[in-house]
């Protein structure tokens, strides 16, 4: 009858084959495939029941441009009888459904971008799209309707030559050979003349800076900045920004996340976007990287190794310094000279002045007073660390005898 309806007729079951009282007839049908595709699939089975002795019925709710299969069976109080042989039939093309995902983006002062997807139910072969738009500013009179034909494979259109700071309504229809489906519509307002000359974004790990350069004919309309986490899909909009402002900082962003950012005029409801961009924050901030080093296993192991090596070096130094600790009489080189000088001074106080003079003369005429040979015996020697090893008392007696002998000879 049409692309969604068929009329079915059948012959009555002979009375001899009823095997009881006739309860009525049942019709079962299912969709085999869309005629856009060659592969057949068994769709859901639908069943209609009719009481009495009817031999025809109208089946509705079919999908256009599809192939179906149908059987008829009689039934009585005991159940269904055998079904008839299946009959296949095809429904003709119909008008398509409404286009999906229709949107108007990248709105500028004289042009916009329109994007869309084919209808879910095409109901036939798509031969193209029809776009219509008109000016609908807040006046009683509407602008003239402009119509554009778009090819069947189109899914995006850059529309130009629009008026700045003007409100438009766009209508888009999908068409088959039978006709065009219902229109999907959107309203958008173009931006003011020369609102901005350039827009840039600077992104860090948790904030983004949106900056722009005002045009020479900047209007007094307020600006708004909106952003959306592309994973969550929730828009957030800033407070109204003064037209003299040239930047806005978006804070509190998640590191390593993709966002969509818009700069708009008018209000959020109008959704008149001057600029739209997709940004991505960096994975981590520098502070986060440096702050996490102390928690890394390799860093902890390195610190432990350094501490162990330092302890070993300290122990080695301590052992080397105390190697000579078993000797009880160890004096440094300077300490030995001071001791000998004191002994000589004590002996100098006892003789007469002439003897003291002779002694001093003998000392000056000999070797340096720092020489250990003059004061010690031939067995005197220095330890490894330069200290003098010897018995102070024996050395003191020998030195006194030598001084006494010299004094006597001088006298």
XYZ file of C-alpha atoms in Angstrom:
411
model
C 0.000 0.000 0.000
C 2.958 2.373 0.806
C 6.486 2.202 2.271
C 5.230 1.328 5.798
C 2.025 -0.653 5.150
C 0.990 -3.849 3.314
C -2.354 -5.683 2.847
C -2.308 -9.471 3.285
C -4.907 -11.927 1.909
C -5.248 -15.709 2.313
C -7.660 -18.570 1.703
C -9.667 -20.103 4.551
C -8.682 -23.459 5.965
C -11.052 -26.165 4.749
C -13.576 -27.251 7.390
C -12.388 -30.869 7.211
C -8.933 -29.696 8.393
C -10.007 -27.518 11.289
C -10.027 -30.423 13.762
C -12.296 -28.396 15.999
C -13.724 -24.898 16.262
C -11.773 -22.186 14.368
C -10.400 -19.617 16.766
C -8.948 -17.238 14.145
C -5.722 -16.470 12.280
C -2.285 -15.262 13.271
C 0.226 -13.386 11.087
C 3.963 -13.398 11.903
C 6.458 -11.183 10.058
C 10.089 -10.075 10.514
C 12.569 -7.799 8.774
C 15.258 -9.543 6.775
C 17.447 -6.534 5.861
C 17.635 -2.950 4.728
C 17.856 -2.632 0.966
C 20.882 -0.374 1.456
C 22.888 -3.465 2.414
C 23.094 -6.901 0.814
C 23.636 -8.904 4.015
C 20.475 -10.472 5.449
C 19.740 -10.548 9.165
C 16.751 -12.067 10.989
C 15.072 -9.225 12.836
C 12.579 -9.413 15.684
C 9.437 -11.390 14.916
C 6.118 -9.592 15.249
C 2.795 -11.432 15.548
C -0.760 -10.153 14.976
C -3.860 -12.165 16.004
C -7.305 -11.862 14.387
C -10.400 -13.733 15.552
C -13.243 -15.003 13.323
C -13.086 -16.025 9.739
C -11.308 -13.021 8.233
C -9.140 -13.648 5.196
C -7.388 -10.267 4.841
C -5.676 -7.695 7.104
C -3.558 -4.546 6.861
C -0.103 -4.743 8.479
C 1.377 -1.365 9.505
C 4.569 -0.080 11.170
C 6.974 -1.401 8.560
C 10.263 0.322 7.749
C 10.731 1.771 4.251
C 13.253 0.396 1.808
C 13.422 -2.986 3.576
C 12.813 -6.666 2.831
C 10.379 -8.651 5.016
C 9.157 -12.248 5.341
C 5.593 -13.164 6.441
C 3.554 -16.318 7.243
C -0.113 -16.942 8.160
C -1.487 -19.732 10.409
C -4.897 -20.743 11.777
C -5.453 -21.640 15.424
C -8.102 -23.265 17.645
C -8.406 -23.929 21.324
C -5.561 -26.467 21.226
C -3.027 -24.114 19.588
C -1.616 -22.980 16.267
C -1.832 -25.002 13.113
C 1.010 -25.234 10.616
C 2.050 -21.961 9.025
C 1.730 -21.134 5.373
C 4.754 -21.001 3.120
C 6.678 -17.734 3.870
C 6.141 -14.818 1.537
C 8.898 -12.226 1.061
C 8.191 -8.633 0.023
C 10.039 -5.307 -0.159
C 8.853 -1.920 0.973
C 9.608 1.062 -1.284
C 11.788 4.061 -0.417
C 10.554 6.748 1.914
C 11.603 10.185 3.096
C 14.586 10.092 5.458
C 14.584 10.948 9.125
C 16.060 14.096 10.669
C 19.801 14.644 10.326
C 21.737 13.921 13.510
C 24.441 15.931 15.328
C 23.633 19.167 13.505
C 25.679 22.056 14.968
C 26.936 25.532 14.062
C 30.495 26.268 15.255
C 33.506 28.512 14.591
C 31.280 31.578 14.510
C 33.021 34.669 13.183
C 31.905 38.073 12.015
C 31.025 37.010 8.439
C 31.104 33.211 8.418
C 30.181 30.079 10.363
C 30.866 26.357 10.063
C 28.016 23.819 9.923
C 28.537 20.104 10.635
C 26.102 17.158 10.665
C 25.700 13.386 10.310
C 23.250 11.367 8.173
C 19.914 10.394 9.706
C 19.687 7.201 11.743
C 16.869 6.063 9.439
C 17.718 7.048 5.890
C 14.743 5.061 4.483
C 16.331 5.050 1.066
C 19.291 6.264 -0.959
C 20.389 9.763 0.086
C 20.649 12.036 -2.939
C 21.663 15.204 -1.069
C 20.894 17.804 1.597
C 19.079 21.133 1.498
C 20.297 24.010 3.692
C 18.163 27.083 4.292
C 18.941 30.088 6.470
C 17.509 33.529 7.165
C 18.148 36.617 9.280
C 15.955 36.671 12.418
C 17.066 39.762 14.326
C 14.671 41.043 16.981
C 12.353 42.657 14.502
C 8.899 41.802 13.173
C 10.189 41.223 9.673
C 12.271 38.151 8.889
C 15.000 38.142 6.312
C 14.640 36.350 3.024
C 15.183 32.576 3.047
C 18.362 31.507 1.270
C 18.554 27.910 -0.040
C 21.666 25.855 -0.811
C 21.893 22.323 -2.239
C 24.596 20.090 -0.743
C 25.889 16.814 -2.186
C 25.039 13.464 -0.589
C 28.556 12.867 0.701
C 28.777 16.230 2.459
C 28.992 16.511 6.252
C 30.482 20.017 6.712
C 29.931 23.429 5.170
C 31.721 26.770 5.641
C 29.034 29.407 5.154
C 30.275 32.907 4.296
C 29.020 36.393 3.415
C 26.963 36.785 6.580
C 26.319 40.076 8.355
C 28.335 40.871 11.467
C 26.565 40.925 14.846
C 23.427 39.394 13.347
C 21.217 36.490 14.400
C 20.532 33.719 11.898
C 18.433 30.573 11.879
C 19.660 27.552 9.913
C 17.540 24.636 8.617
C 19.014 21.401 7.241
C 17.103 18.543 5.580
C 18.178 15.184 4.175
C 16.602 14.029 0.903
C 16.018 10.754 -0.967
C 14.365 10.207 -4.362
C 11.001 10.235 -2.621
C 11.503 13.557 -0.851
C 13.187 15.406 2.032
C 12.809 14.613 5.686
C 12.079 16.965 8.613
C 14.486 19.854 9.186
C 16.985 20.153 11.999
C 17.420 23.799 13.039
C 19.945 25.951 14.966
C 20.178 29.656 15.846
C 23.444 31.553 16.114
C 24.645 35.172 16.256
C 27.697 36.340 14.363
C 30.330 38.292 16.297
C 30.797 42.091 16.168
C 32.874 43.673 13.472
C 36.606 43.426 14.233
C 36.055 42.221 17.795
C 39.465 40.576 17.954
C 42.450 40.473 15.664
C 44.306 37.525 17.129
C 43.711 34.875 19.811
C 46.308 32.648 21.483
C 46.382 30.130 24.299
C 49.170 29.276 26.748
C 48.741 26.000 28.646
C 50.466 24.626 31.750
C 49.740 21.540 33.880
C 46.817 23.123 35.779
C 45.924 26.422 34.113
C 45.472 28.009 30.692
C 45.820 31.635 29.625
C 43.484 32.807 26.845
C 44.655 36.128 25.385
C 43.428 38.222 22.474
C 44.083 41.541 20.751
C 41.015 43.862 20.486
C 40.161 45.219 17.079
C 40.001 48.898 16.196
C 36.190 48.766 16.036
C 35.755 46.895 19.319
C 32.194 47.235 20.630
C 31.234 47.557 24.247
C 29.715 44.054 24.393
C 30.962 41.820 27.177
C 33.050 38.711 26.582
C 32.846 35.277 28.210
C 35.318 32.393 28.407
C 33.936 28.857 28.678
C 35.779 25.562 28.983
C 34.767 21.908 29.088
C 36.553 18.766 30.255
C 36.180 16.593 27.148
C 36.069 13.459 29.301
C 33.229 14.699 31.521
C 31.388 16.920 29.049
C 30.330 19.686 31.482
C 30.751 23.310 30.396
C 31.921 25.983 32.837
C 31.562 29.653 31.971
C 33.368 32.661 33.396
C 31.794 35.854 34.656
C 31.313 38.631 32.149
C 34.636 40.171 31.120
C 34.982 43.840 30.349
C 35.547 44.584 26.670
C 38.826 46.327 27.547
C 40.262 43.142 29.030
C 42.590 41.201 26.729
C 43.199 37.957 28.626
C 41.597 35.456 30.984
C 43.279 32.740 33.090
C 41.465 29.435 33.585
C 42.620 27.822 36.823
C 42.046 24.483 38.506
C 42.541 22.314 35.416
C 43.484 18.651 35.740
C 47.002 17.705 34.533
C 47.138 15.605 31.375
C 43.511 16.353 30.422
C 41.950 17.537 27.161
C 39.699 20.612 27.258
C 37.602 22.569 24.752
C 37.881 26.349 25.218
C 35.572 29.034 23.813
C 35.706 32.826 23.739
C 32.206 34.240 23.262
C 30.252 37.447 23.027
C 26.707 38.109 24.219
C 25.467 35.482 26.686
C 26.030 31.789 27.218
C 22.511 31.096 25.934
C 23.281 32.643 22.563
C 26.455 30.531 22.363
C 27.946 32.971 19.885
C 31.537 31.773 19.828
C 34.353 34.005 18.571
C 36.963 31.331 19.050
C 37.011 27.632 19.867
C 40.057 25.459 20.429
C 40.986 22.093 21.948
C 43.865 22.252 24.442
C 45.650 19.635 26.544
C 47.352 20.310 29.871
C 50.779 18.851 30.552
C 51.010 15.583 32.516
C 52.854 16.985 35.585
C 54.174 20.254 36.913
C 57.845 20.716 37.701
C 57.075 20.872 41.411
C 55.370 17.534 41.248
C 58.318 15.954 39.497
C 60.914 17.210 41.979
C 58.676 16.562 44.964
C 58.365 12.917 44.058
C 62.089 12.126 43.810
C 62.458 11.429 47.529
C 59.820 8.740 47.225
C 61.640 6.828 44.496
C 63.358 3.557 45.418
C 66.529 4.281 43.463
C 66.983 7.598 45.295
C 66.643 5.947 48.733
C 69.144 3.216 47.767
C 71.660 5.809 46.535
C 71.451 7.750 49.803
C 72.003 4.553 51.834
C 75.067 3.647 49.746
C 76.572 7.120 50.234
C 75.995 6.927 54.002
C 77.676 3.483 54.177
C 80.727 4.619 52.217
C 81.064 7.698 54.455
C 80.984 5.489 57.575
C 83.701 3.195 56.162
C 85.977 6.157 55.376
C 85.553 7.578 58.916
C 86.402 4.216 60.512
C 89.527 3.870 58.322
C 90.735 7.336 59.313
C 90.166 6.603 62.987
C 92.152 3.337 62.810
C 95.081 4.936 60.966
C 95.293 7.797 63.470
C 95.430 5.442 66.439
C 98.034 2.991 65.064
C 100.766 4.400 67.371
C 98.671 4.325 70.529
C 100.653 1.396 72.048
C 103.722 3.650 72.641
C 103.554 5.510 75.937
C 106.207 8.165 75.219
C 105.443 9.920 71.967
C 106.306 13.573 71.453
C 106.060 15.651 68.395
C 109.144 17.266 66.896
C 108.301 20.728 68.287
C 107.447 19.344 71.731
C 110.904 17.608 71.888
C 112.751 20.819 71.009
C 110.816 22.777 73.650
C 111.649 20.193 76.320
C 115.395 20.217 75.518
C 115.445 24.001 75.499
C 113.871 24.086 78.963
C 116.495 21.638 80.278
C 119.277 23.802 78.894
C 117.764 26.931 80.447
C 117.560 25.238 83.876
C 121.270 24.340 83.748
C 122.242 27.801 82.534
C 120.897 29.376 85.704
C 123.455 27.505 87.978
C 126.916 28.387 86.464
C 128.626 31.761 86.570
C 127.984 34.385 83.953
C 131.289 33.590 82.268
C 130.434 29.950 82.102
C 127.013 30.838 80.745
C 128.618 32.981 78.089
C 130.964 30.197 77.096
C 128.112 27.764 76.950
C 126.050 30.052 74.794
C 129.026 30.574 72.551
C 129.551 26.852 72.215
C 125.927 26.335 71.357
C 125.923 29.033 68.738
C 129.071 27.739 67.186
C 127.747 24.230 66.851
C 124.851 22.821 64.897
C 121.327 24.071 65.190
C 119.560 23.555 68.473
C 116.819 21.675 66.633
C 119.150 18.771 65.810
C 118.360 15.564 67.724
C 121.913 14.299 67.236
C 123.252 16.998 69.557
C 120.915 16.052 72.344
C 120.285 12.367 71.975
C 122.355 9.293 71.580
C 122.813 7.450 68.356
C 119.830 5.275 69.095
C 117.417 8.195 69.026
C 114.945 8.050 66.217
C 111.579 9.429 65.088
C 108.374 7.500 64.812
C 106.295 7.285 61.592
C 104.275 10.375 62.502
C 107.426 12.469 63.250
C 107.261 12.172 67.034
C 110.400 11.516 69.084
C 110.613 8.288 71.098
C 112.944 8.126 74.089
C 113.196 8.164 77.869
C 113.146 11.754 79.078
C 115.116 11.040 82.281
C 118.092 9.249 80.617
C 118.383 11.870 77.942
C 118.221 14.635 80.549
C 121.138 13.113 82.537
C 123.339 12.731 79.470
C 122.734 16.303 78.400
C 123.527 17.591 81.941
C 126.834 15.692 82.043
C 127.871 17.094 78.706
C 127.071 20.625 79.787
C 128.913 20.160 83.099
C 132.009 18.844 81.313
C 132.038 21.824 78.989
C 131.708 24.220 81.904
C 134.657 22.625 83.675
C 136.915 22.778 80.666
C 135.944 26.390 80.088
C 136.690 27.260 83.671
